[in-house]
Tab-separated table of C-alpha atoms in Angstrom:
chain	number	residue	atom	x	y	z
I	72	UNK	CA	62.286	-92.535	-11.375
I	73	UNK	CA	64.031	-95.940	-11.931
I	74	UNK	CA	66.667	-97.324	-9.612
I	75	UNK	CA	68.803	-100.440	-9.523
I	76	UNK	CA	69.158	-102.413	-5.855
I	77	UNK	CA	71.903	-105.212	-5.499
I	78	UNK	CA	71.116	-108.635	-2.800
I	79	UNK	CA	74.518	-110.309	-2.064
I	80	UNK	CA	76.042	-110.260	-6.106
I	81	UNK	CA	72.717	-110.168	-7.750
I	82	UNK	CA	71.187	-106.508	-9.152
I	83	UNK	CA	67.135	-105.524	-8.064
I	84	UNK	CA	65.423	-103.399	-10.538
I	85	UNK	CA	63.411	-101.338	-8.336
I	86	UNK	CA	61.713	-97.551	-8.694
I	87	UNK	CA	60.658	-94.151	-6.696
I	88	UNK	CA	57.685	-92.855	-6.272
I	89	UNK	CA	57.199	-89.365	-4.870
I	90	UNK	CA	54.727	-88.151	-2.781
I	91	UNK	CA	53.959	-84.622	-1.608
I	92	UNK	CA	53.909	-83.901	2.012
I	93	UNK	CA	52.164	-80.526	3.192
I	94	UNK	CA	53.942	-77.716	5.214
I	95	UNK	CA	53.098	-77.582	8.915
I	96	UNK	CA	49.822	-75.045	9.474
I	97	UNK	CA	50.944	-71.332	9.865
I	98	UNK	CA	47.946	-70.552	12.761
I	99	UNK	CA	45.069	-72.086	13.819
I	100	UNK	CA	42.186	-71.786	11.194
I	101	UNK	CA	39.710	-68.943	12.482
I	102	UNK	CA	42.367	-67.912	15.047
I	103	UNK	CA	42.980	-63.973	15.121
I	104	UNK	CA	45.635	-61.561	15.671
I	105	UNK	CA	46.497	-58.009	16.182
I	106	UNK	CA	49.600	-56.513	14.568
I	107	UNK	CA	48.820	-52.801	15.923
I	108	UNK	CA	45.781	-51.338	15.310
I	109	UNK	CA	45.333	-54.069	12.252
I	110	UNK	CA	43.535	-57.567	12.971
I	111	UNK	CA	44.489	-60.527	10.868
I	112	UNK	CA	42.222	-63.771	11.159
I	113	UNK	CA	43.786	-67.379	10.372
I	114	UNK	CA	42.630	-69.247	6.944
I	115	UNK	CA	40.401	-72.114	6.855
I	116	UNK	CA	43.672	-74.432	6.048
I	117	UNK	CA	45.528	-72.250	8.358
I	118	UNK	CA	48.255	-71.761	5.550
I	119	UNK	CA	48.279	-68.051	6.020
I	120	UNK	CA	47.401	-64.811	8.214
I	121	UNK	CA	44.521	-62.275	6.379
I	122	UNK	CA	43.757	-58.784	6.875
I	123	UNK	CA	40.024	-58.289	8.155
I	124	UNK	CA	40.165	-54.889	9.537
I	125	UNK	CA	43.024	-51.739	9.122
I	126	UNK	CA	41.597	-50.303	12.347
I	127	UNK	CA	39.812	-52.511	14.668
I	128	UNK	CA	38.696	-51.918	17.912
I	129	UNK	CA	39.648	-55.258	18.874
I	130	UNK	CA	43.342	-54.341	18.692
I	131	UNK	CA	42.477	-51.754	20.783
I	132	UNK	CA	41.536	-48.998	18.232
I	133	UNK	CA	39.959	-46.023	19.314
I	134	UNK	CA	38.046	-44.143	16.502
I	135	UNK	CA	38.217	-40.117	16.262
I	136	UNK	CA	35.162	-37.980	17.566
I	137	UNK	CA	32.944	-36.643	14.094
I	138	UNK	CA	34.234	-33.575	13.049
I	139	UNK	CA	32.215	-31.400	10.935
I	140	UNK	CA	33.358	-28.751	8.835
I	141	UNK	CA	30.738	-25.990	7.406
I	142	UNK	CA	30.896	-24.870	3.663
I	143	UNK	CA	29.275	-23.009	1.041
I	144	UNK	CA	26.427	-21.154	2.966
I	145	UNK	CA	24.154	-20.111	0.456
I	146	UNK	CA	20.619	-17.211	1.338
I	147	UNK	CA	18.190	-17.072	-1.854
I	148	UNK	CA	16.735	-14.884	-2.225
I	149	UNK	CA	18.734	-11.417	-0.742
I	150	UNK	CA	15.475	-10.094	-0.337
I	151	UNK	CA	12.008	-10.950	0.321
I	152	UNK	CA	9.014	-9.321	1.122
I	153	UNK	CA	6.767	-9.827	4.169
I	154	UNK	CA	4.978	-13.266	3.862
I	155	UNK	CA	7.659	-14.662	1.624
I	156	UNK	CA	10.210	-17.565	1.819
I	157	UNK	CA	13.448	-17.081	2.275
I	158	UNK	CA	16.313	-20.333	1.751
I	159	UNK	CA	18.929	-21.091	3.106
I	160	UNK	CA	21.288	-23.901	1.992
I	161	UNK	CA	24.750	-25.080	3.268
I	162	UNK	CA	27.044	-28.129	3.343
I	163	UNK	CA	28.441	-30.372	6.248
I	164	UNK	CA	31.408	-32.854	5.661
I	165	UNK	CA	32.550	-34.627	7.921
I	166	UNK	CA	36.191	-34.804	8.525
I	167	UNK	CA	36.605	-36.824	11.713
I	168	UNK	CA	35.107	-40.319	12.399
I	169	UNK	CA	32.072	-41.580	11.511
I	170	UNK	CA	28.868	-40.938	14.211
I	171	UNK	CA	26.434	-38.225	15.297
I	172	UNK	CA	27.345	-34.183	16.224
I	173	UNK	CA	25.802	-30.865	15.061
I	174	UNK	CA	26.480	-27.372	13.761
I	175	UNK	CA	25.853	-24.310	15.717
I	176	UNK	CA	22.558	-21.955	13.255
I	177	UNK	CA	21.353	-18.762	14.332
I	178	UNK	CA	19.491	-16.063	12.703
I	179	UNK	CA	20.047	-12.457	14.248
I	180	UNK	CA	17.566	-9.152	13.276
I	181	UNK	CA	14.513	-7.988	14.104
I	182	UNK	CA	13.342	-11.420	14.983
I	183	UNK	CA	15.599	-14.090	16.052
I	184	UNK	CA	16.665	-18.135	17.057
I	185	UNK	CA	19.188	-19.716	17.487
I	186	UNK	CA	19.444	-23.827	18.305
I	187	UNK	CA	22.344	-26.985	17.206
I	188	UNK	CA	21.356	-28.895	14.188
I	189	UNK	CA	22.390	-32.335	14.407
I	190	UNK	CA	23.310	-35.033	11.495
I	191	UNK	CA	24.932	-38.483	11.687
I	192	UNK	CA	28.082	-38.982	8.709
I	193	UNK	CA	30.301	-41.732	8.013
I	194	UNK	CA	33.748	-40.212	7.676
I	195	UNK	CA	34.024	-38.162	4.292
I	196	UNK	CA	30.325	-38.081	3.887
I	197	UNK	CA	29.201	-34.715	2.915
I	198	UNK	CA	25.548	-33.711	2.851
I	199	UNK	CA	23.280	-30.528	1.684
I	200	UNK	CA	20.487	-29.383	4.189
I	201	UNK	CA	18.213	-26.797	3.833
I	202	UNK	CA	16.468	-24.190	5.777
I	203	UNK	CA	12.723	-22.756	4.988
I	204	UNK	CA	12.265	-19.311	6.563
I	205	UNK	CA	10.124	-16.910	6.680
I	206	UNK	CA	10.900	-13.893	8.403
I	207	UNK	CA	7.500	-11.942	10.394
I	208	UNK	CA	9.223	-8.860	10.817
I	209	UNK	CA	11.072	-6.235	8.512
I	210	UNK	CA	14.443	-5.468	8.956
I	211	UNK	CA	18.090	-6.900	8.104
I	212	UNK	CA	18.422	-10.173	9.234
I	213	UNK	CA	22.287	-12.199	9.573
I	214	UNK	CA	22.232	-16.092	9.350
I	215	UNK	CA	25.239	-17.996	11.327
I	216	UNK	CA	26.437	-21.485	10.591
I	217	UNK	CA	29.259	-22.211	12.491
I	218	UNK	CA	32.211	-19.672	11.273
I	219	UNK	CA	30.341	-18.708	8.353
I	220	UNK	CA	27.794	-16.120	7.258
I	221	UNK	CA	25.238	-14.693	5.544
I	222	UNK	CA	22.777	-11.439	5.489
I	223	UNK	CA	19.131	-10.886	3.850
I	224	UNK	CA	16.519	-8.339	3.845
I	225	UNK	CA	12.682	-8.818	4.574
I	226	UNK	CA	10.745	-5.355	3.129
I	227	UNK	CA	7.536	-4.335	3.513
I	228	UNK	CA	5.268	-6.228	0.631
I	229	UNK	CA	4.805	-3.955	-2.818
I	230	UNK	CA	1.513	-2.390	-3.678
I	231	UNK	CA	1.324	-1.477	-6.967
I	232	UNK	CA	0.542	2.480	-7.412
I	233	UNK	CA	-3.319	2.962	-6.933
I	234	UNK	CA	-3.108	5.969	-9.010
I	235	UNK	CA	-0.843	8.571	-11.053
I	236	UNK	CA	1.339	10.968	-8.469
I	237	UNK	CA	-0.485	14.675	-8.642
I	238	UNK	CA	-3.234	13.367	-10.662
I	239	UNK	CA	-6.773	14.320	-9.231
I	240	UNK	CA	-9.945	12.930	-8.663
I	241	UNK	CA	-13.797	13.918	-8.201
I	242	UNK	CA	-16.058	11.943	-6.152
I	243	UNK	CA	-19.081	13.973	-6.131
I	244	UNK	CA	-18.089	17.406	-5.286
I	245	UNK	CA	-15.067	16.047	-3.244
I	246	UNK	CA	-11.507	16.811	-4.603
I	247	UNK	CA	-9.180	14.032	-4.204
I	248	UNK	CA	-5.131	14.371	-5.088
I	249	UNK	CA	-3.073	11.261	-5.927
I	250	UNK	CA	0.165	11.446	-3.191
I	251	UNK	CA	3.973	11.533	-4.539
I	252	UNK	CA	4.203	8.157	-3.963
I	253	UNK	CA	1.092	6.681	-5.594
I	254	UNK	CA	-0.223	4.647	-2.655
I	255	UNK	CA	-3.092	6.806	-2.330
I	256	UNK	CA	-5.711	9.035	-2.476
I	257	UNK	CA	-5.546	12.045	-0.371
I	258	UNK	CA	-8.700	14.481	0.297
I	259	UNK	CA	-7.892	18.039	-0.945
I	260	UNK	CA	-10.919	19.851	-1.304
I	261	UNK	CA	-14.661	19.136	0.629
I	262	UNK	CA	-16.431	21.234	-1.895
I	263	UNK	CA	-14.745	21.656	-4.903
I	264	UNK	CA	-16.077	23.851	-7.914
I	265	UNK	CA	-13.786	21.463	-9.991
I	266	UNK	CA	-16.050	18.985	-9.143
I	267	UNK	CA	-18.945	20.790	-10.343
I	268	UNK	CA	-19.592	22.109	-6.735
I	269	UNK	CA	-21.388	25.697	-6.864
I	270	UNK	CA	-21.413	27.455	-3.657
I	271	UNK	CA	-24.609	28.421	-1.729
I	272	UNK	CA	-26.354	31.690	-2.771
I	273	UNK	CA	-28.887	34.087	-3.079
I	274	UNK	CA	-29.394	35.337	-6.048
I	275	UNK	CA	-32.668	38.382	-7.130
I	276	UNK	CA	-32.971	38.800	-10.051
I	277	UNK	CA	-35.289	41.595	-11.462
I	278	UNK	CA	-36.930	41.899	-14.892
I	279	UNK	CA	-40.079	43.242	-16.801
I	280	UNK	CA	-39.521	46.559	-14.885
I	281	UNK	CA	-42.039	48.827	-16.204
I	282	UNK	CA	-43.240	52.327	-14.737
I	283	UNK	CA	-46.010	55.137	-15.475
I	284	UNK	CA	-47.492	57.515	-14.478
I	285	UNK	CA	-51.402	57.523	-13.617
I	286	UNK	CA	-54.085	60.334	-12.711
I	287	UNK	CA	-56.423	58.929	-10.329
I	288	UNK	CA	-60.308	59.621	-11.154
I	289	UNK	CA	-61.476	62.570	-8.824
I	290	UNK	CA	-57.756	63.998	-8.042
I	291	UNK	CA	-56.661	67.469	-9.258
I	292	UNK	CA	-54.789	67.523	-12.764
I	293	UNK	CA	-51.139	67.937	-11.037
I	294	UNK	CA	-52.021	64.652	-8.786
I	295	UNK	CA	-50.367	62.393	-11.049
I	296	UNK	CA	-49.119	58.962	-9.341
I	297	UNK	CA	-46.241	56.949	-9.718
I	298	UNK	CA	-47.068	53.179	-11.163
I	299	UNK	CA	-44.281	50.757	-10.672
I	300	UNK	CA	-44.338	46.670	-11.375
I	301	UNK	CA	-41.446	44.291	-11.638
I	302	UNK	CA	-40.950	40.922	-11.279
I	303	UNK	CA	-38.175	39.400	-8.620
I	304	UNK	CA	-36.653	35.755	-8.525
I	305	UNK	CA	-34.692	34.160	-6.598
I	306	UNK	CA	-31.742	32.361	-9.069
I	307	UNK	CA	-29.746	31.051	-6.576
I	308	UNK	CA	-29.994	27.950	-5.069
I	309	UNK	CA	-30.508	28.715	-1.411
I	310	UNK	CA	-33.019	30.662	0.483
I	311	UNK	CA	-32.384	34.520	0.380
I	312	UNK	CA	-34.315	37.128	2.090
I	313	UNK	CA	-33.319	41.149	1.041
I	314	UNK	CA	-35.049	44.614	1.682
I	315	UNK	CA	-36.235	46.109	-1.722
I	316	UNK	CA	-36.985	49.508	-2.400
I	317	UNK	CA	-38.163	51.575	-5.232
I	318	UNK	CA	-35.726	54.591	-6.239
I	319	UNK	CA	-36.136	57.516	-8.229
I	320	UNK	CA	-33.640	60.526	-9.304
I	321	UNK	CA	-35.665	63.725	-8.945
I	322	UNK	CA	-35.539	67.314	-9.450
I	323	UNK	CA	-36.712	70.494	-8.640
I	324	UNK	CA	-36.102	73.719	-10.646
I	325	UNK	CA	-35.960	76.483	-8.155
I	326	UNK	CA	-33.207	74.093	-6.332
I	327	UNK	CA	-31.929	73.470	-9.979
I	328	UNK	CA	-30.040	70.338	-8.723
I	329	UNK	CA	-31.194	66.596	-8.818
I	330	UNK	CA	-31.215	63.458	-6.155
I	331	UNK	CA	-32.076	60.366	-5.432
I	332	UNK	CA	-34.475	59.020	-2.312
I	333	UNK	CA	-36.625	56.239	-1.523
I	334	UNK	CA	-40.205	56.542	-3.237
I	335	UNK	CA	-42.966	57.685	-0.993
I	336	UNK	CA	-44.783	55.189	1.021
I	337	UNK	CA	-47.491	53.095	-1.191
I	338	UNK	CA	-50.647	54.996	-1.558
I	339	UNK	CA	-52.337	52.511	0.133
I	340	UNK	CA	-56.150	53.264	-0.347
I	341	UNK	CA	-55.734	55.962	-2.391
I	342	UNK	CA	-53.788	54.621	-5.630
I	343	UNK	CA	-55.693	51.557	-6.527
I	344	UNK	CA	-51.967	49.720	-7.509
I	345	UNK	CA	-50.809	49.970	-4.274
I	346	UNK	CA	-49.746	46.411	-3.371
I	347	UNK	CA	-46.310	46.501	-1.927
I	348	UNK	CA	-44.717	48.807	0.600
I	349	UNK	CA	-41.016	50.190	0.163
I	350	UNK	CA	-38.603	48.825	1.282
I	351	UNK	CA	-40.393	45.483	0.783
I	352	UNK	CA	-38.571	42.942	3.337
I	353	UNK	CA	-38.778	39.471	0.757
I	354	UNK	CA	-37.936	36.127	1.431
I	355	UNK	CA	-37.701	34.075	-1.864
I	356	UNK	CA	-36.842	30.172	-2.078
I	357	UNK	CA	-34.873	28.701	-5.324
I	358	UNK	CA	-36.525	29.442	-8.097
I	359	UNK	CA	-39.972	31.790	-6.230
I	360	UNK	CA	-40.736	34.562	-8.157
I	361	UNK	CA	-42.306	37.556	-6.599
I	362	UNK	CA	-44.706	40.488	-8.586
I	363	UNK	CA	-43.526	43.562	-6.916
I	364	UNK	CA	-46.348	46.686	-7.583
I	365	UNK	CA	-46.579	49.839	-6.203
I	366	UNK	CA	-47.561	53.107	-6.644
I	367	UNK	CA	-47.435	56.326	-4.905
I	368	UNK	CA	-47.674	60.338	-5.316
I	369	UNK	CA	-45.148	61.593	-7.243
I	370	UNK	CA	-42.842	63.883	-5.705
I	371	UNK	CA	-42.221	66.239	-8.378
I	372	UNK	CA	-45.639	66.503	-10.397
I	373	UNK	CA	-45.307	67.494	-14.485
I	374	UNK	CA	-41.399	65.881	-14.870
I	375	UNK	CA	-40.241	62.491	-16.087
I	376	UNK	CA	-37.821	61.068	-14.421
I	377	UNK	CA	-35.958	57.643	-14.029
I	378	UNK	CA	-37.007	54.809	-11.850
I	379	UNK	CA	-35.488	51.490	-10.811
I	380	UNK	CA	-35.464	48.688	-8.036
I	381	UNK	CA	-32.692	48.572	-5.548
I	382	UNK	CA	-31.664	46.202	-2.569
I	383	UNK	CA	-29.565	46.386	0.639
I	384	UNK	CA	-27.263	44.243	-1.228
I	385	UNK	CA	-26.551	46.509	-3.882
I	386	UNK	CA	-28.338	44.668	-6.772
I	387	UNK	CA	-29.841	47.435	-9.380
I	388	UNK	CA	-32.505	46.585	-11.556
I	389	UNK	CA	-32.394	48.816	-15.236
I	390	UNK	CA	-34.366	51.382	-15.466
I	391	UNK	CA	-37.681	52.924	-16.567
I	392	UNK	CA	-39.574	56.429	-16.899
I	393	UNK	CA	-42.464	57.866	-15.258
């Protein structure tokens, strides 16, 4: 700006020319300070304090201990079968200050652990963990993380039905019943005859019967014999061995009443069909068939008279007449 200067009575044009001068420095450049808890470092010009750290440990901060809080415990599945995995999922946040502590897991049932998991968070930091499992026992089992949690079940693995409840089987002449359940096949009958099974026996049977009566050459008139044949098989399907015996209903007129008895003994020698005593003690395999012939003196000359097979168990042939 332009000013006027006077020397004795004479004026002096003359002028001003400003010139900044800086403040004093503040602080030291790079110096630091604490102002509680908060530490302030000196600019490069040292014009001014700045805030480096809210809580520094220089300023004689202590940070809080880690404090984790548990949350949203998750099991999937609720139940699994022997063999199977079970998961289990859960969050940790932690709420105090930053650094390493754990949470307290256990698993309670018929088999069992129990141990501290441990994670390292920054303060706020929330994470997800997992846990694999799976259980070797059946039973209920209760998973603990921290104050929280959970249950599952481990069963027994599933078998499909093997067959139709009450339905039935054959396996050769075995008899096998499907149980209530299905699992299985249970053993019922050894030999059943709904398996085809056909129990052992002894079966004679007797056919071609056929009986007459015969004079032998040389004999008196009235000597007439008795000739019986008939064929015997066995149509069971084991051995069998029976007495057989030749039976006749006879009668006499001066008794005027009729019986039946055993045939005489075989005219052995003197008949020439004689063959076969009676009773005939025969032993016949599956399927053997026997010729049965006999022939003795009849008992009541001059009168016909029916005549059939018979054995100890009962079994009647038909009938013929001599």
């Amino acid at each position: 700006m332009p000013i006027t200067l006077h020397e004795g009575l004479n004026p002096l044009d003359a002028s001003l020319i400003p010139v900044y001068v800086p403040p004093p420095p503040v602080c030291t450049p790079g110096s630091t300070k604490c102002v509680g808890y908060k530490l302030y470092t000196c600019r490069a010009d040292g014009s001014a304090w700045d805030l480096t750290e809210t809580n520094s440990p220089s300023c004689g901060y202590v940070p809080p201990p880690p404090e984790f809080v548990v949350s949203n415990l998750f099991v999937s599945p609720s139940t699994v079968s022997l063999g199977e995995i079970v998961t289990i999922k859960f969050d940790v946040t932690n709420v105090g200050g930053p650094g390493r502590s754990s949470v307290y897991f256990s698993l309670e049932g018929p088999w069992g652990l129990a141990a501290p998991i441990y994670f390292t968070l920054d303060s706020g930091q929330t994470i997800t963990y997992s846990v694999p499992l799976t259980p070797p026992k059946v039973g209920t089992y209760t998973v603990t993380v921290d104050s929280l949690s959970a249950t599952f079940t481990c069963t027994e693995p599933y078998v499909p039905p093997v067959c139709t409840p009450g339905s039935t089987k054959c396996v050769g002449y075995k008899l096998y019943t499907c149980r209530a359940d299905g699992s299985a096949w249970d053993l019922t009958e050894t030999n059943s005859p709904s398996c085809g099974y056909v129990p052992p026996v002894g079966e004679f049977t007797y056919s071609n019967l056929s009986c007459e009566t015969v004079r032998i050459p040389g004999e008196a008139k009235f000597d007439q014999w008795l000739h019986v044949e008939v064929d015997i098989e066995n149509t069971g399907n084991v051995p069998e061995t029976r007495s057989i015996a030749v039976w006749i209903t006879t009668s006499f007129a001066s008794d005027n009443y009729k019986r039946e008895v055993h045939a005489k003994a075989c005219g052995y020698g003197e008949c020439p069909y004689c063959k076969d005593p009676t009773p005939l003690e025969l032993t016949l395999n599956p399927g053997e068939t026997y010729h049965y012939c006999f022939c003795s003196y009849r008992v009541d000359p001059g009168t016909i008279y029916p005549v059939w097979m018979q054995d100890d168990k009962g079994w009647v042939s038909g009938k013929c007449y001599g």
